[in-house]
PDB file of C-alpha atoms in Angstrom:
ATOM      1  CA  GLU A   1      32.896   5.105 193.595  1.00 91.00           C
ATOM      2  CA  GLU A   2      32.571   4.089 189.917  1.00 93.00           C
ATOM      3  CA  ARG A   3      29.264   2.407 190.751  1.00 95.00           C
ATOM      4  CA  GLY A   4      27.907   5.501 192.508  1.00 95.00           C
ATOM      5  CA  VAL A   5      27.467   3.876 195.918  1.00 95.00           C
ATOM      6  CA  LEU A   6      29.603   6.219 198.038  1.00 96.00           C
ATOM      7  CA  PRO A   7      26.627   8.479 198.898  1.00 96.00           C
ATOM      8  CA  GLN A   8      24.948   5.422 200.442  1.00 96.00           C
ATOM      9  CA  LEU A   9      27.839   4.665 202.792  1.00 96.00           C
ATOM     10  CA  ASP A  10      27.478   6.045 206.286  1.00 95.00           C
ATOM     11  CA  VAL A  11      30.523   4.477 207.983  1.00 97.00           C
ATOM     12  CA  VAL A  12      34.115   3.711 207.104  1.00 97.00           C
ATOM     13  CA  LEU A  13      35.767   1.340 209.584  1.00 97.00           C
ATOM     14  CA  SER A  14      39.475   0.528 209.525  1.00 96.00           C
ATOM     15  CA  GLY A  15      41.504  -1.838 211.669  1.00 94.00           C
ATOM     16  CA  TYR A  16      44.970  -3.346 211.398  1.00 92.00           C
ATOM     17  CA  GLN A  17      47.307  -1.380 209.147  1.00 89.00           C
ATOM     18  CA  GLY A  18      50.180  -3.551 207.991  1.00 87.00           C
ATOM     19  CA  SER A  19      52.226  -0.900 206.219  1.00 88.00           C
ATOM     20  CA  GLU A  20      52.603   2.852 205.961  1.00 86.00           C
ATOM     21  CA  GLY A  21      51.033   2.970 202.494  1.00 90.00           C
ATOM     22  CA  ILE A  22      47.658   1.777 203.716  1.00 91.00           C
ATOM     23  CA  GLY A  23      47.273   4.974 205.757  1.00 91.00           C
ATOM     24  CA  ASP A  24      47.134   7.063 202.572  1.00 92.00           C
ATOM     25  CA  VAL A  25      44.559   4.699 201.079  1.00 95.00           C
ATOM     26  CA  ILE A  26      42.359   4.917 204.192  1.00 95.00           C
ATOM     27  CA  ILE A  27      42.600   8.703 204.424  1.00 96.00           C
ATOM     28  CA  ASP A  28      41.741   9.024 200.727  1.00 96.00           C
ATOM     29  CA  ALA A  29      38.800   6.600 201.014  1.00 96.00           C
ATOM     30  CA  VAL A  30      37.435   8.472 204.039  1.00 97.00           C
ATOM     31  CA  ALA A  31      37.695  11.799 202.179  1.00 97.00           C
ATOM     32  CA  ARG A  32      35.883  10.355 199.150  1.00 97.00           C
ATOM     33  CA  VAL A  33      33.085   8.840 201.230  1.00 98.00           C
ATOM     34  CA  LYS A  34      32.631  12.037 203.262  1.00 98.00           C
ATOM     35  CA  ALA A  35      32.585  14.142 200.078  1.00 97.00           C
ATOM     36  CA  ALA A  36      29.806  11.928 198.732  1.00 97.00           C
ATOM     37  CA  ASN A  37      27.984  11.744 202.095  1.00 97.00           C
ATOM     38  CA  PRO A  38      28.882  14.514 204.570  1.00 97.00           C
ATOM     39  CA  ASP A  39      27.005  12.634 207.324  1.00 96.00           C
ATOM     40  CA  ALA A  40      29.321   9.619 207.060  1.00 97.00           C
ATOM     41  CA  VAL A  41      31.691   8.872 209.945  1.00 97.00           C
ATOM     42  CA  TYR A  42      35.098   7.281 210.102  1.00 98.00           C
ATOM     43  CA  ALA A  43      35.802   4.793 212.892  1.00 98.00           C
ATOM     44  CA  CYS A  44      39.423   3.744 213.388  1.00 97.00           C
ATOM     45  CA  ASP A  45      40.501   0.778 215.465  1.00 96.00           C
ATOM     46  CA  PRO A  46      44.168   1.746 215.941  1.00 95.00           C
ATOM     47  CA  VAL A  47      45.587  -1.756 216.215  1.00 92.00           C
ATOM     48  CA  MET A  48      49.091  -1.759 217.672  1.00 91.00           C
ATOM     49  CA  GLY A  49      49.187  -4.485 220.309  1.00 84.00           C
ATOM     50  CA  ASN A  50      48.239  -4.967 223.932  1.00 82.00           C
ATOM     51  CA  ALA A  51      49.644  -4.802 227.435  1.00 78.00           C
ATOM     52  CA  LYS A  52      50.677  -8.475 227.442  1.00 78.00           C
ATOM     53  CA  SER A  53      52.259  -8.680 223.965  1.00 79.00           C
ATOM     54  CA  GLY A  54      53.486  -5.101 223.644  1.00 78.00           C
ATOM     55  CA  CYS A  55      53.579  -3.311 220.308  1.00 85.00           C
ATOM     56  CA  VAL A  56      53.286  -5.886 217.522  1.00 84.00           C
ATOM     57  CA  VAL A  57      53.108  -3.672 214.442  1.00 88.00           C
ATOM     58  CA  ALA A  58      55.861  -2.250 212.244  1.00 87.00           C
ATOM     59  CA  PRO A  59      57.743   0.603 213.962  1.00 86.00           C
ATOM     60  CA  ALA A  60      56.273   3.278 211.648  1.00 90.00           C
ATOM     61  CA  ILE A  61      52.623   2.360 212.321  1.00 92.00           C
ATOM     62  CA  PRO A  62      52.153   4.011 215.742  1.00 91.00           C
ATOM     63  CA  GLU A  63      53.419   7.337 214.366  1.00 91.00           C
ATOM     64  CA  LEU A  64      51.284   6.960 211.225  1.00 93.00           C
ATOM     65  CA  LEU A  65      48.210   6.371 213.374  1.00 94.00           C
ATOM     66  CA  ARG A  66      49.042   9.179 215.808  1.00 94.00           C
ATOM     67  CA  GLU A  67      50.020  11.807 213.262  1.00 94.00           C
ATOM     68  CA  ARG A  68      47.870  11.123 210.199  1.00 94.00           C
ATOM     69  CA  VAL A  69      45.079   8.578 210.632  1.00 96.00           C
ATOM     70  CA  VAL A  70      43.576   9.234 214.075  1.00 96.00           C
ATOM     71  CA  PRO A  71      43.244  13.010 213.448  1.00 97.00           C
ATOM     72  CA  VAL A  72      40.768  12.333 210.597  1.00 97.00           C
ATOM     73  CA  ALA A  73      38.731   9.795 212.618  1.00 98.00           C
ATOM     74  CA  ASP A  74      35.405  10.570 214.249  1.00 98.00           C
ATOM     75  CA  ILE A  75      35.528   7.478 216.475  1.00 98.00           C
ATOM     76  CA  ILE A  76      38.534   5.530 217.746  1.00 98.00           C
ATOM     77  CA  THR A  77      38.467   2.218 219.613  1.00 97.00           C
ATOM     78  CA  PRO A  78      41.911   1.644 221.148  1.00 97.00           C
ATOM     79  CA  ASN A  79      42.571  -0.712 223.999  1.00 93.00           C
ATOM     80  CA  GLN A  80      44.125   0.904 227.068  1.00 94.00           C
ATOM     81  CA  PHE A  81      47.660   0.037 225.898  1.00 94.00           C
ATOM     82  CA  GLU A  82      47.046   1.549 222.438  1.00 95.00           C
ATOM     83  CA  LEU A  83      45.507   4.658 224.013  1.00 97.00           C
ATOM     84  CA  GLY A  84      48.754   5.189 225.901  1.00 96.00           C
ATOM     85  CA  PHE A  85      50.819   4.718 222.741  1.00 93.00           C
ATOM     86  CA  LEU A  86      48.660   7.175 220.787  1.00 95.00           C
ATOM     87  CA  THR A  87      48.784   9.871 223.450  1.00 97.00           C
ATOM     88  CA  ARG A  88      52.275   9.163 224.817  1.00 95.00           C
ATOM     89  CA  THR A  89      50.723   8.691 228.255  1.00 96.00           C
ATOM     90  CA  GLU A  90      50.471   5.832 230.745  1.00 95.00           C
ATOM     91  CA  PRO A  91      46.782   5.302 231.497  1.00 96.00           C
ATOM     92  CA  ASP A  92      46.342   2.941 234.416  1.00 93.00           C
ATOM     93  CA  THR A  93      43.858   4.523 236.821  1.00 94.00           C
ATOM     94  CA  LEU A  94      40.414   5.808 235.937  1.00 94.00           C
ATOM     95  CA  GLU A  95      41.639   9.405 236.233  1.00 95.00           C
ATOM     96  CA  SER A  96      44.733   8.855 234.070  1.00 96.00           C
ATOM     97  CA  THR A  97      42.716   6.923 231.501  1.00 96.00           C
ATOM     98  CA  LEU A  98      40.193   9.770 231.271  1.00 97.00           C
ATOM     99  CA  ASP A  99      43.085  12.237 230.909  1.00 97.00           C
ATOM    100  CA  SER A 100      44.491  10.087 228.081  1.00 98.00           C
ATOM    101  CA  VAL A 101      41.057  10.012 226.428  1.00 98.00           C
ATOM    102  CA  ASP A 102      40.951  13.822 226.608  1.00 98.00           C
ATOM    103  CA  ALA A 103      44.366  13.905 224.906  1.00 98.00           C
ATOM    104  CA  ALA A 104      43.093  11.539 222.195  1.00 98.00           C
ATOM    105  CA  ARG A 105      39.971  13.640 221.662  1.00 98.00           C
ATOM    106  CA  ALA A 106      42.176  16.722 221.303  1.00 98.00           C
ATOM    107  CA  MET A 107      43.807  14.935 218.346  1.00 97.00           C
ATOM    108  CA  GLY A 108      40.500  14.968 216.424  1.00 97.00           C
ATOM    109  CA  PRO A 109      38.125  12.097 217.256  1.00 98.00           C
ATOM    110  CA  ARG A 110      35.059  13.164 219.233  1.00 97.00           C
ATOM    111  CA  THR A 111      34.256   9.639 220.448  1.00 98.00           C
ATOM    112  CA  VAL A 112      36.748   7.319 222.130  1.00 98.00           C
ATOM    113  CA  LEU A 113      35.928   3.759 223.189  1.00 98.00           C
ATOM    114  CA  VAL A 114      38.688   2.272 225.345  1.00 97.00           C
ATOM    115  CA  THR A 115      38.659  -1.512 225.492  1.00 93.00           C
ATOM    116  CA  SER A 116      40.478  -3.805 227.908  1.00 88.00           C
ATOM    117  CA  VAL A 117      40.631  -1.225 230.689  1.00 90.00           C
ATOM    118  CA  GLU A 118      42.553  -2.722 233.587  1.00 88.00           C
ATOM    119  CA  ARG A 119      42.838  -0.288 236.453  1.00 88.00           C
ATOM    120  CA  PRO A 120      44.081  -1.351 239.882  1.00 88.00           C
ATOM    121  CA  GLU A 121      40.979  -0.131 241.718  1.00 87.00           C
ATOM    122  CA  ARG A 122      38.572  -2.364 239.758  1.00 87.00           C
ATOM    123  CA  GLU A 123      37.106  -5.461 241.364  1.00 87.00           C
ATOM    124  CA  GLU A 124      39.400  -8.492 241.047  1.00 89.00           C
ATOM    125  CA  GLY A 125      38.511 -10.815 238.177  1.00 88.00           C
ATOM    126  CA  THR A 126      36.896  -8.079 236.085  1.00 87.00           C
ATOM    127  CA  ILE A 127      37.698  -6.037 233.011  1.00 88.00           C
ATOM    128  CA  GLU A 128      36.162  -2.791 231.791  1.00 92.00           C
ATOM    129  CA  MET A 129      35.378  -0.710 228.737  1.00 95.00           C
ATOM    130  CA  LEU A 130      35.066   3.067 228.820  1.00 96.00           C
ATOM    131  CA  VAL A 131      33.524   5.426 226.288  1.00 98.00           C
ATOM    132  CA  VAL A 132      33.689   9.213 226.134  1.00 98.00           C
ATOM    133  CA  ASP A 133      31.948  11.571 223.726  1.00 98.00           C
ATOM    134  CA  ASP A 134      30.600  15.122 223.888  1.00 97.00           C
ATOM    135  CA  ALA A 135      27.659  13.953 226.036  1.00 97.00           C
ATOM    136  CA  GLY A 136      29.745  12.373 228.795  1.00 97.00           C
ATOM    137  CA  ALA A 137      31.692   9.331 229.931  1.00 98.00           C
ATOM    138  CA  TRP A 138      30.520   5.821 230.785  1.00 98.00           C
ATOM    139  CA  ILE A 139      32.283   2.722 232.031  1.00 96.00           C
ATOM    140  CA  VAL A 140      31.057  -0.859 232.113  1.00 95.00           C
ATOM    141  CA  GLN A 141      32.542  -3.837 233.919  1.00 91.00           C
ATOM    142  CA  THR A 142      32.239  -7.548 233.159  1.00 87.00           C
ATOM    143  CA  PRO A 143      33.875 -10.662 234.531  1.00 84.00           C
ATOM    144  CA  HIS A 144      37.272 -11.184 232.930  1.00 85.00           C
ATOM    145  CA  LEU A 145      37.287 -14.339 230.843  1.00 84.00           C
ATOM    146  CA  PRO A 146      40.768 -15.912 230.980  1.00 81.00           C
ATOM    147  CA  ILE A 147      41.016 -16.666 227.261  1.00 78.00           C
ATOM    148  CA  LYS A 148      42.959 -15.243 224.343  1.00 78.00           C
ATOM    149  CA  ALA A 149      40.394 -14.291 221.732  1.00 77.00           C
ATOM    150  CA  ASN A 150      41.966 -13.011 218.525  1.00 78.00           C
ATOM    151  CA  GLY A 151      39.536 -10.736 216.723  1.00 80.00           C
ATOM    152  CA  SER A 152      37.592  -9.630 219.787  1.00 84.00           C
ATOM    153  CA  GLY A 153      38.773  -6.052 219.256  1.00 87.00           C
ATOM    154  CA  ASP A 154      37.597  -6.186 215.636  1.00 91.00           C
ATOM    155  CA  VAL A 155      34.148  -7.381 216.704  1.00 92.00           C
ATOM    156  CA  THR A 156      34.002  -4.736 219.426  1.00 93.00           C
ATOM    157  CA  ALA A 157      34.933  -1.909 217.037  1.00 96.00           C
ATOM    158  CA  ALA A 158      32.363  -3.030 214.449  1.00 96.00           C
ATOM    159  CA  LEU A 159      29.521  -3.537 216.921  1.00 96.00           C
ATOM    160  CA  PHE A 160      30.180  -0.302 218.803  1.00 97.00           C
ATOM    161  CA  THR A 161      30.344   1.707 215.586  1.00 97.00           C
ATOM    162  CA  ALA A 162      27.113   0.178 214.274  1.00 97.00           C
ATOM    163  CA  HIS A 163      25.239   0.663 217.566  1.00 97.00           C
ATOM    164  CA  TYR A 164      26.530   4.200 218.012  1.00 97.00           C
ATOM    165  CA  ARG A 165      25.669   5.133 214.449  1.00 96.00           C
ATOM    166  CA  ARG A 166      22.166   3.718 214.793  1.00 95.00           C
ATOM    167  CA  THR A 167      21.310   5.043 218.272  1.00 96.00           C
ATOM    168  CA  GLY A 168      23.442   8.201 218.531  1.00 96.00           C
ATOM    169  CA  SER A 169      24.060   7.265 222.172  1.00 97.00           C
ATOM    170  CA  ALA A 170      27.533   6.289 223.334  1.00 97.00           C
ATOM    171  CA  ALA A 171      26.090   4.859 226.572  1.00 97.00           C
ATOM    172  CA  GLU A 172      23.596   2.657 224.751  1.00 97.00           C
ATOM    173  CA  ALA A 173      26.182   1.587 222.184  1.00 97.00           C
ATOM    174  CA  LEU A 174      28.574   0.656 225.006  1.00 97.00           C
ATOM    175  CA  ALA A 175      25.919  -1.387 226.814  1.00 96.00           C
ATOM    176  CA  ARG A 176      24.843  -3.258 223.687  1.00 95.00           C
ATOM    177  CA  THR A 177      28.399  -3.889 222.533  1.00 95.00           C
ATOM    178  CA  THR A 178      29.538  -5.135 225.929  1.00 92.00           C
ATOM    179  CA  SER A 179      26.597  -7.495 226.208  1.00 91.00           C
ATOM    180  CA  SER A 180      27.159  -8.953 222.753  1.00 90.00           C
ATOM    181  CA  VAL A 181      30.934  -9.301 223.028  1.00 88.00           C
ATOM    182  CA  PHE A 182      30.798 -10.840 226.510  1.00 84.00           C
ATOM    183  CA  ASP A 183      28.157 -13.351 225.392  1.00 83.00           C
ATOM    184  CA  LEU A 184      30.199 -14.197 222.277  1.00 84.00           C
ATOM    185  CA  LEU A 185      33.420 -14.709 224.245  1.00 83.00           C
ATOM    186  CA  GLU A 186      31.670 -16.685 226.967  1.00 81.00           C
ATOM    187  CA  ARG A 187      30.248 -19.089 224.380  1.00 85.00           C
TER     188      ARG A 187
END
């Protein structure tokens, strides 16, 4: 801000929030960037955990994300487990996941990318990602790679946000992100 670069920023991206205090810092930074550049967007990866590990953040973080951070986001990139935590729902089928996405969008974000979608009706040995914005909903399926890849959600959030910002198309951003992340994880 002191260097006058905020008007040049077009995206703020946040991920893991280790304490309650960081929420205030993020919200303030987003407000400052958007004041300097009204076209800027805020993308929040609401890191809380996953279906296998459960919630791995401090007990106050899910409420902080749900009540204060997610409502100011334009884009959120939760995994299916985190989507359920945010919306107090249990997304497990395509229909229930879409209903949970609608609940998340009602909180404020217009674009929701759901990673690690595991619904019972998908083909065995696959995993999916789903994105919804004002233009529609798209889902993509890849083979499930049986590895634990710390940071894959971070890469996914960053790539999706960059592709979506550049193209304006959630479908194209989903396709490009999925291709890149799958190739990265496969290697």
